[in-house]
Short mmCIF file of C-alpha atoms in Angstrom, two decimals:
data_model
loop_
_atom_site.label_atom_id
_atom_site.label_comp_id
_atom_site.label_asym_id
_atom_site.label_seq_id
_atom_site.Cartn_x
_atom_site.Cartn_y
_atom_site.Cartn_z
CA MET A 27 19.19 -13.49 -17.70
CA LEU A 28 17.09 -12.05 -14.88
CA LYS A 29 15.45 -14.63 -12.65
CA THR A 30 12.05 -13.14 -13.37
CA GLU A 31 12.65 -13.72 -17.11
CA THR A 32 14.19 -17.20 -16.89
CA PRO A 33 11.91 -20.04 -18.02
CA SER A 34 10.80 -22.30 -15.18
CA THR A 35 12.27 -25.78 -15.28
CA GLN A 36 9.28 -27.17 -13.37
CA HIS A 37 6.53 -26.57 -15.89
CA ALA A 38 8.02 -27.02 -19.36
CA GLN A 39 4.90 -28.93 -20.45
CA LEU A 40 2.45 -26.42 -19.00
CA ASP A 41 0.31 -26.29 -22.13
CA LEU A 42 -0.35 -30.03 -21.82
CA TYR A 43 -1.60 -29.91 -18.23
CA PRO A 44 -5.23 -30.86 -17.54
CA THR A 45 -7.13 -27.98 -15.94
CA ASP A 46 -6.83 -29.23 -12.37
CA GLN A 47 -3.06 -29.61 -12.68
CA LEU A 48 -2.80 -26.19 -14.35
CA VAL A 49 -4.72 -24.58 -11.51
CA ALA A 50 -2.54 -26.34 -8.94
CA ALA A 51 0.65 -25.13 -10.64
CA LEU A 52 -0.51 -21.54 -10.80
CA VAL A 53 -1.87 -21.44 -7.27
CA ASP A 54 0.97 -23.31 -5.58
CA ASP A 55 3.57 -21.03 -7.15
CA GLN A 56 1.94 -18.05 -5.42
CA PHE A 57 3.17 -19.32 -2.04
CA ARG A 58 6.66 -18.35 -3.14
CA ALA A 59 5.49 -14.73 -3.21
CA VAL A 60 4.73 -14.89 0.49
CA ASP A 61 8.10 -16.51 1.18
CA ALA A 62 9.89 -13.78 -0.77
CA VAL A 63 8.18 -11.02 1.19
CA ARG A 64 8.89 -12.76 4.49
CA LEU A 65 12.60 -12.97 3.63
CA ALA A 66 12.57 -9.25 2.83
CA SER A 67 10.97 -8.35 6.18
CA PRO A 68 14.12 -6.64 7.54
CA GLN A 69 14.30 -4.42 4.45
CA ILE A 70 10.58 -3.65 4.70
CA THR A 71 10.95 -2.81 8.38
CA ALA A 72 13.82 -0.44 7.65
CA ALA A 73 11.79 1.31 4.95
CA ILE A 74 8.83 1.80 7.28
CA ASN A 75 11.03 3.17 10.06
CA ALA A 76 12.65 5.61 7.63
CA ALA A 77 9.34 6.69 6.09
CA LEU A 78 7.18 7.15 9.20
CA PRO A 79 8.79 10.34 10.60
CA ARG A 80 8.69 11.95 7.16
CA ILE A 81 5.02 11.15 6.67
CA ALA A 82 4.21 12.27 10.22
CA ALA A 83 5.91 15.57 9.40
CA GLY A 84 3.53 16.17 6.50
CA GLY A 85 5.14 14.22 3.68
CA ARG A 86 3.37 12.45 0.86
CA LEU A 87 3.42 8.89 -0.44
CA LEU A 88 4.39 8.93 -4.12
CA TYR A 89 4.32 5.79 -6.26
CA VAL A 90 6.13 5.22 -9.57
CA GLY A 91 5.99 2.22 -11.86
CA ALA A 92 5.27 0.79 -15.29
CA GLY A 93 2.84 -1.93 -16.32
CA THR A 94 1.68 -4.22 -13.53
CA SER A 95 4.04 -2.63 -11.00
CA GLY A 96 2.71 0.83 -11.80
CA ARG A 97 -0.90 -0.32 -11.55
CA LEU A 98 -0.21 -1.85 -8.14
CA GLY A 99 1.15 1.51 -7.02
CA VAL A 100 -2.02 3.24 -8.23
CA LEU A 101 -4.13 0.68 -6.38
CA ASP A 102 -2.29 1.20 -3.11
CA SER A 103 -2.53 4.97 -3.39
CA VAL A 104 -6.26 5.17 -4.10
CA GLU A 105 -7.29 2.72 -1.36
CA LEU A 106 -5.74 4.73 1.47
CA ASN A 107 -8.46 7.38 1.44
CA PRO A 108 -11.54 5.17 2.04
CA THR A 109 -9.62 2.84 4.36
CA PHE A 110 -7.80 5.38 6.52
CA SER A 111 -9.21 8.80 5.52
CA TRP A 112 -5.76 9.56 4.12
CA PRO A 113 -5.91 12.76 2.01
CA PRO A 114 -5.85 11.88 -1.71
CA GLU A 115 -3.38 14.69 -2.37
CA ARG A 116 -0.92 12.94 -0.05
CA ALA A 117 -0.97 9.63 -1.94
CA LEU A 118 -0.18 10.13 -5.62
CA ALA A 119 0.85 7.64 -8.29
CA ILE A 120 2.43 8.10 -11.69
CA LEU A 121 2.45 5.41 -14.33
CA ALA A 122 4.61 5.10 -17.43
CA GLY A 123 2.40 6.10 -20.34
CA GLY A 124 0.14 8.31 -18.23
CA ALA A 125 -3.24 7.69 -16.63
CA GLY A 126 -4.53 5.83 -19.68
CA ALA A 127 -1.92 3.14 -19.15
CA MET A 128 -3.92 2.00 -16.13
CA PHE A 129 -6.40 0.43 -18.56
CA THR A 130 -4.46 0.02 -21.82
CA ALA A 131 -0.84 -1.06 -22.21
CA VAL A 132 1.32 1.75 -23.59
CA GLU A 133 4.27 -0.03 -25.15
CA GLY A 134 7.62 1.69 -25.00
CA ALA A 135 6.65 4.19 -22.30
CA GLU A 136 8.66 2.32 -19.70
CA ASP A 137 11.87 2.89 -21.69
CA ASP A 138 11.81 6.67 -21.32
CA VAL A 139 14.22 7.73 -18.57
CA ALA A 140 13.63 11.44 -19.10
CA GLN A 141 9.85 11.09 -18.91
CA GLY A 142 10.11 9.24 -15.61
CA ALA A 143 12.13 12.10 -14.18
CA ALA A 144 9.79 14.72 -15.64
CA ASP A 145 6.65 13.03 -14.34
CA LEU A 146 8.13 12.75 -10.85
CA LEU A 147 9.35 16.35 -10.81
CA ALA A 148 5.89 17.50 -11.89
CA LEU A 149 4.69 16.37 -8.44
CA LEU A 150 7.18 18.81 -6.84
CA PRO A 151 8.80 16.25 -4.52
CA GLN A 152 10.20 17.55 -1.23
CA GLY A 153 12.30 16.27 1.64
CA HIS A 154 9.44 14.80 3.67
CA ASP A 155 8.00 12.86 0.72
CA VAL A 156 8.46 9.10 0.37
CA VAL A 157 8.75 7.78 -3.18
CA PHE A 158 8.10 4.11 -3.92
CA LEU A 159 9.87 2.95 -7.09
CA LEU A 160 8.33 -0.30 -8.34
CA ALA A 161 9.85 -2.54 -11.01
CA ALA A 162 9.84 -6.33 -11.18
CA SER A 163 13.01 -6.35 -13.27
CA GLY A 164 14.48 -3.62 -11.11
CA ALA A 165 15.91 -1.86 -14.15
CA THR A 166 12.94 -0.15 -15.82
CA PRO A 167 14.34 3.09 -17.32
CA TYR A 168 11.20 5.15 -16.57
CA VAL A 169 11.40 4.15 -12.91
CA LEU A 170 15.14 4.77 -12.69
CA GLY A 171 14.65 8.24 -14.12
CA ALA A 172 12.07 8.98 -11.43
CA LEU A 173 14.34 7.53 -8.76
CA ARG A 174 17.22 9.83 -9.65
CA ALA A 175 14.91 12.84 -9.76
CA ALA A 176 13.45 11.94 -6.37
CA ARG A 177 16.87 11.60 -4.79
CA GLY A 178 17.92 14.88 -6.31
CA ALA A 179 14.90 16.54 -4.70
CA GLY A 180 15.82 15.12 -1.28
CA ALA A 181 12.85 12.74 -1.00
CA LEU A 182 13.21 9.33 0.61
CA THR A 183 13.35 6.64 -2.08
CA VAL A 184 12.13 3.08 -1.52
CA GLY A 185 13.02 0.76 -4.39
CA ILE A 186 11.04 -2.46 -4.73
CA ALA A 187 12.24 -5.09 -7.21
CA ASN A 188 12.06 -8.84 -7.79
CA ASN A 189 15.67 -9.47 -8.79
CA VAL A 190 18.79 -9.48 -6.64
CA ASP A 191 21.18 -6.54 -7.22
CA ALA A 192 18.50 -4.66 -9.17
CA PRO A 193 19.40 -0.98 -9.76
CA VAL A 194 16.04 0.21 -8.42
CA ALA A 195 16.86 -1.41 -5.08
CA THR A 196 20.58 -0.66 -4.94
CA GLN A 197 20.22 3.00 -5.94
CA ALA A 198 17.36 3.79 -3.53
CA GLN A 199 18.02 4.73 0.09
CA CYS A 200 15.80 1.81 1.09
CA GLY A 201 16.03 -1.20 -1.20
CA ILE A 202 13.56 -4.08 -0.97
CA VAL A 203 14.27 -7.22 -2.99
CA LEU A 204 11.40 -9.67 -3.34
CA ASP A 205 13.27 -12.60 -4.86
CA THR A 206 10.34 -14.50 -6.37
CA GLY A 207 12.42 -16.33 -8.99
CA THR A 208 11.06 -17.77 -12.21
CA GLU A 209 7.40 -17.57 -13.14
CA VAL A 210 5.18 -20.50 -14.07
CA ILE A 211 4.58 -18.67 -17.36
CA SER A 212 8.03 -17.41 -18.27
CA GLY A 213 8.49 -13.69 -17.75
CA SER A 214 4.88 -13.04 -16.73
CA THR A 215 5.64 -10.92 -13.68
CA ARG A 216 1.95 -10.15 -13.24
CA LEU A 217 1.95 -13.50 -11.45
CA LYS A 218 3.88 -14.07 -8.22
CA ALA A 219 6.23 -11.11 -8.71
CA GLY A 220 3.16 -8.88 -8.78
CA THR A 221 1.63 -10.72 -5.84
CA ALA A 222 4.78 -10.15 -3.78
CA GLN A 223 4.76 -6.44 -4.64
CA LYS A 224 1.12 -6.18 -3.60
CA ILE A 225 1.84 -7.87 -0.27
CA ALA A 226 4.81 -5.58 0.34
CA LEU A 227 2.83 -2.45 -0.49
CA ASN A 228 -0.09 -3.55 1.69
CA THR A 229 2.34 -4.17 4.53
CA ILE A 230 4.19 -0.87 4.21
CA SER A 231 1.22 1.45 3.79
CA SER A 232 -0.82 -0.34 6.46
CA ALA A 233 2.07 -0.23 8.92
CA LEU A 234 2.50 3.48 8.25
CA MET A 235 -1.18 4.10 8.90
CA VAL A 236 -1.00 2.14 12.16
CA GLY A 237 1.98 4.26 13.16
CA LEU A 238 -0.06 7.36 12.42
CA HIS A 239 -2.81 6.21 14.83
CA LYS A 240 -5.28 5.27 12.10
CA THR A 241 -6.22 2.17 14.07
CA TYR A 242 -7.28 1.43 17.64
CA GLY A 243 -5.92 -2.00 18.42
CA ASN A 244 -6.61 -3.79 15.17
CA LEU A 245 -9.78 -1.84 14.45
CA MET A 246 -9.98 0.40 11.38
CA VAL A 247 -11.24 3.50 13.17
CA ASP A 248 -10.35 6.21 10.67
CA LEU A 249 -12.25 4.94 7.64
CA LYS A 250 -14.21 7.28 5.41
CA PRO A 251 -17.84 6.05 5.34
CA THR A 252 -18.70 6.93 1.75
CA ASN A 253 -21.29 4.21 1.11
CA ALA A 254 -23.87 2.08 2.89
CA LYS A 255 -21.41 -0.78 3.50
CA LEU A 256 -18.87 1.52 5.14
CA ILE A 257 -21.53 3.27 7.24
CA LEU A 258 -22.60 -0.13 8.58
CA ARG A 259 -18.95 -0.98 9.21
CA ALA A 260 -18.50 2.24 11.17
CA VAL A 261 -21.45 1.31 13.37
CA LYS A 262 -20.17 -2.23 13.95
CA LEU A 263 -16.65 -1.01 14.76
CA THR A 264 -17.99 1.51 17.26
CA MET A 265 -20.15 -1.13 18.90
CA HIS A 266 -17.23 -3.54 19.12
CA ALA A 267 -14.85 -0.98 20.63
CA THR A 268 -17.29 0.46 23.17
CA GLY A 269 -19.90 -2.16 23.96
CA ALA A 270 -22.63 0.28 22.90
CA ASP A 271 -25.75 -1.05 21.27
CA GLU A 272 -26.51 -0.28 17.63
CA ALA A 273 -28.89 2.60 18.31
CA GLN A 274 -26.49 4.29 20.72
CA ALA A 275 -23.50 3.84 18.42
CA LYS A 276 -25.37 5.18 15.41
CA SER A 277 -26.70 8.17 17.34
CA VAL A 278 -23.23 9.27 18.44
CA LEU A 279 -21.75 8.60 15.00
CA GLU A 280 -24.39 10.83 13.40
CA GLN A 281 -23.20 13.66 15.67
CA CYS A 282 -19.64 13.45 14.33
CA GLN A 283 -20.17 12.64 10.64
CA PHE A 284 -19.55 8.94 11.33
CA HIS A 285 -15.98 9.49 12.50
CA VAL A 286 -15.40 6.26 14.41
CA LYS A 287 -12.47 7.59 16.44
CA VAL A 288 -14.54 10.45 17.81
CA ALA A 289 -17.51 8.21 18.59
CA ILE A 290 -15.35 5.73 20.50
CA VAL A 291 -13.77 8.42 22.68
CA ALA A 292 -17.11 10.14 23.26
CA LEU A 293 -18.84 6.93 24.29
CA LEU A 294 -16.07 5.52 26.48
CA LYS A 295 -15.37 8.79 28.26
CA LYS A 296 -19.05 9.80 28.33
CA ILE A 297 -18.36 13.22 26.81
CA THR A 298 -19.67 15.15 23.83
CA THR A 299 -18.34 14.54 20.36
CA ASP A 300 -16.88 18.05 20.31
CA GLN A 301 -14.97 17.29 23.49
CA ALA A 302 -13.85 13.96 22.07
CA GLN A 303 -12.63 15.69 18.91
CA ALA A 304 -10.61 18.14 20.99
CA LEU A 305 -9.03 15.32 22.99
CA LEU A 306 -8.06 13.49 19.82
CA ALA A 307 -6.54 16.63 18.34
CA GLY A 308 -4.45 17.07 21.46
CA ALA A 309 -3.40 13.43 21.35
CA GLY A 310 -2.18 13.49 17.77
CA GLY A 311 -5.12 11.41 16.65
CA SER A 312 -4.36 8.52 19.01
CA VAL A 313 -7.50 6.96 20.47
CA ARG A 314 -5.47 5.34 23.26
CA SER A 315 -3.87 8.63 24.30
CA ALA A 316 -7.17 10.46 24.12
CA LEU A 317 -8.82 7.86 26.36
CA ALA A 318 -5.96 8.16 28.86
CA ALA A 319 -6.20 11.95 29.00
#
């Protein structure tokens, strides 16, 4: 039996726990998700190093999964645009059962190998694309079908699973095993198995964005200010990076559609936003390189 499906020996009387003990059991078990990701750090590092040159060359991030794993892939893909101004067409997710499965469980969809392959091929994968195959069990047929199709198309495959020797991890070029073990509620991989996958995805996509110069130091300088909160954040980030006051930061940001990178370079080098934009373009989007130019 897979570890993720094996009943926990620690909480056989879970339904008898008082609420405080139940909360403690559920929360404390989540720490094992962090431990599992930490142990997989070398595999995660290898995946990032393999993916970065492909993405820098114009590749896309493609996510494939079923159930909780698939929904986590969707979540990672959609958050890259507001956080890093990453083009939505370069972060796509497919989910067993289609888009509706994001909100309603579609039973049996995960068992269709051919549909997984067809859905992946519909995205027209190419050599520079990076495909994340997500499955807690590591053997979901839909995901394995997509994996084989992705490899056949020459894309880089990154398999993320929660069981040792899982096919999704062993058959991908980059396998990541998040060995989270048994769940407090037997087989409920929406718990720490899902948490570990979320941490791994956050780590991978964030590291890729840092490598693509979407940050300046640890500042999120390539966000897309699509609401009042993000506009205020853009102002605060610009102030922090440059020492400008609020009025000055906002004035320069208004001249460049609130593009924080451009405002920082313009303010620190005392140049126009058009000149700052040109410097950034010549520096591959790196604020540090543009400031040194």
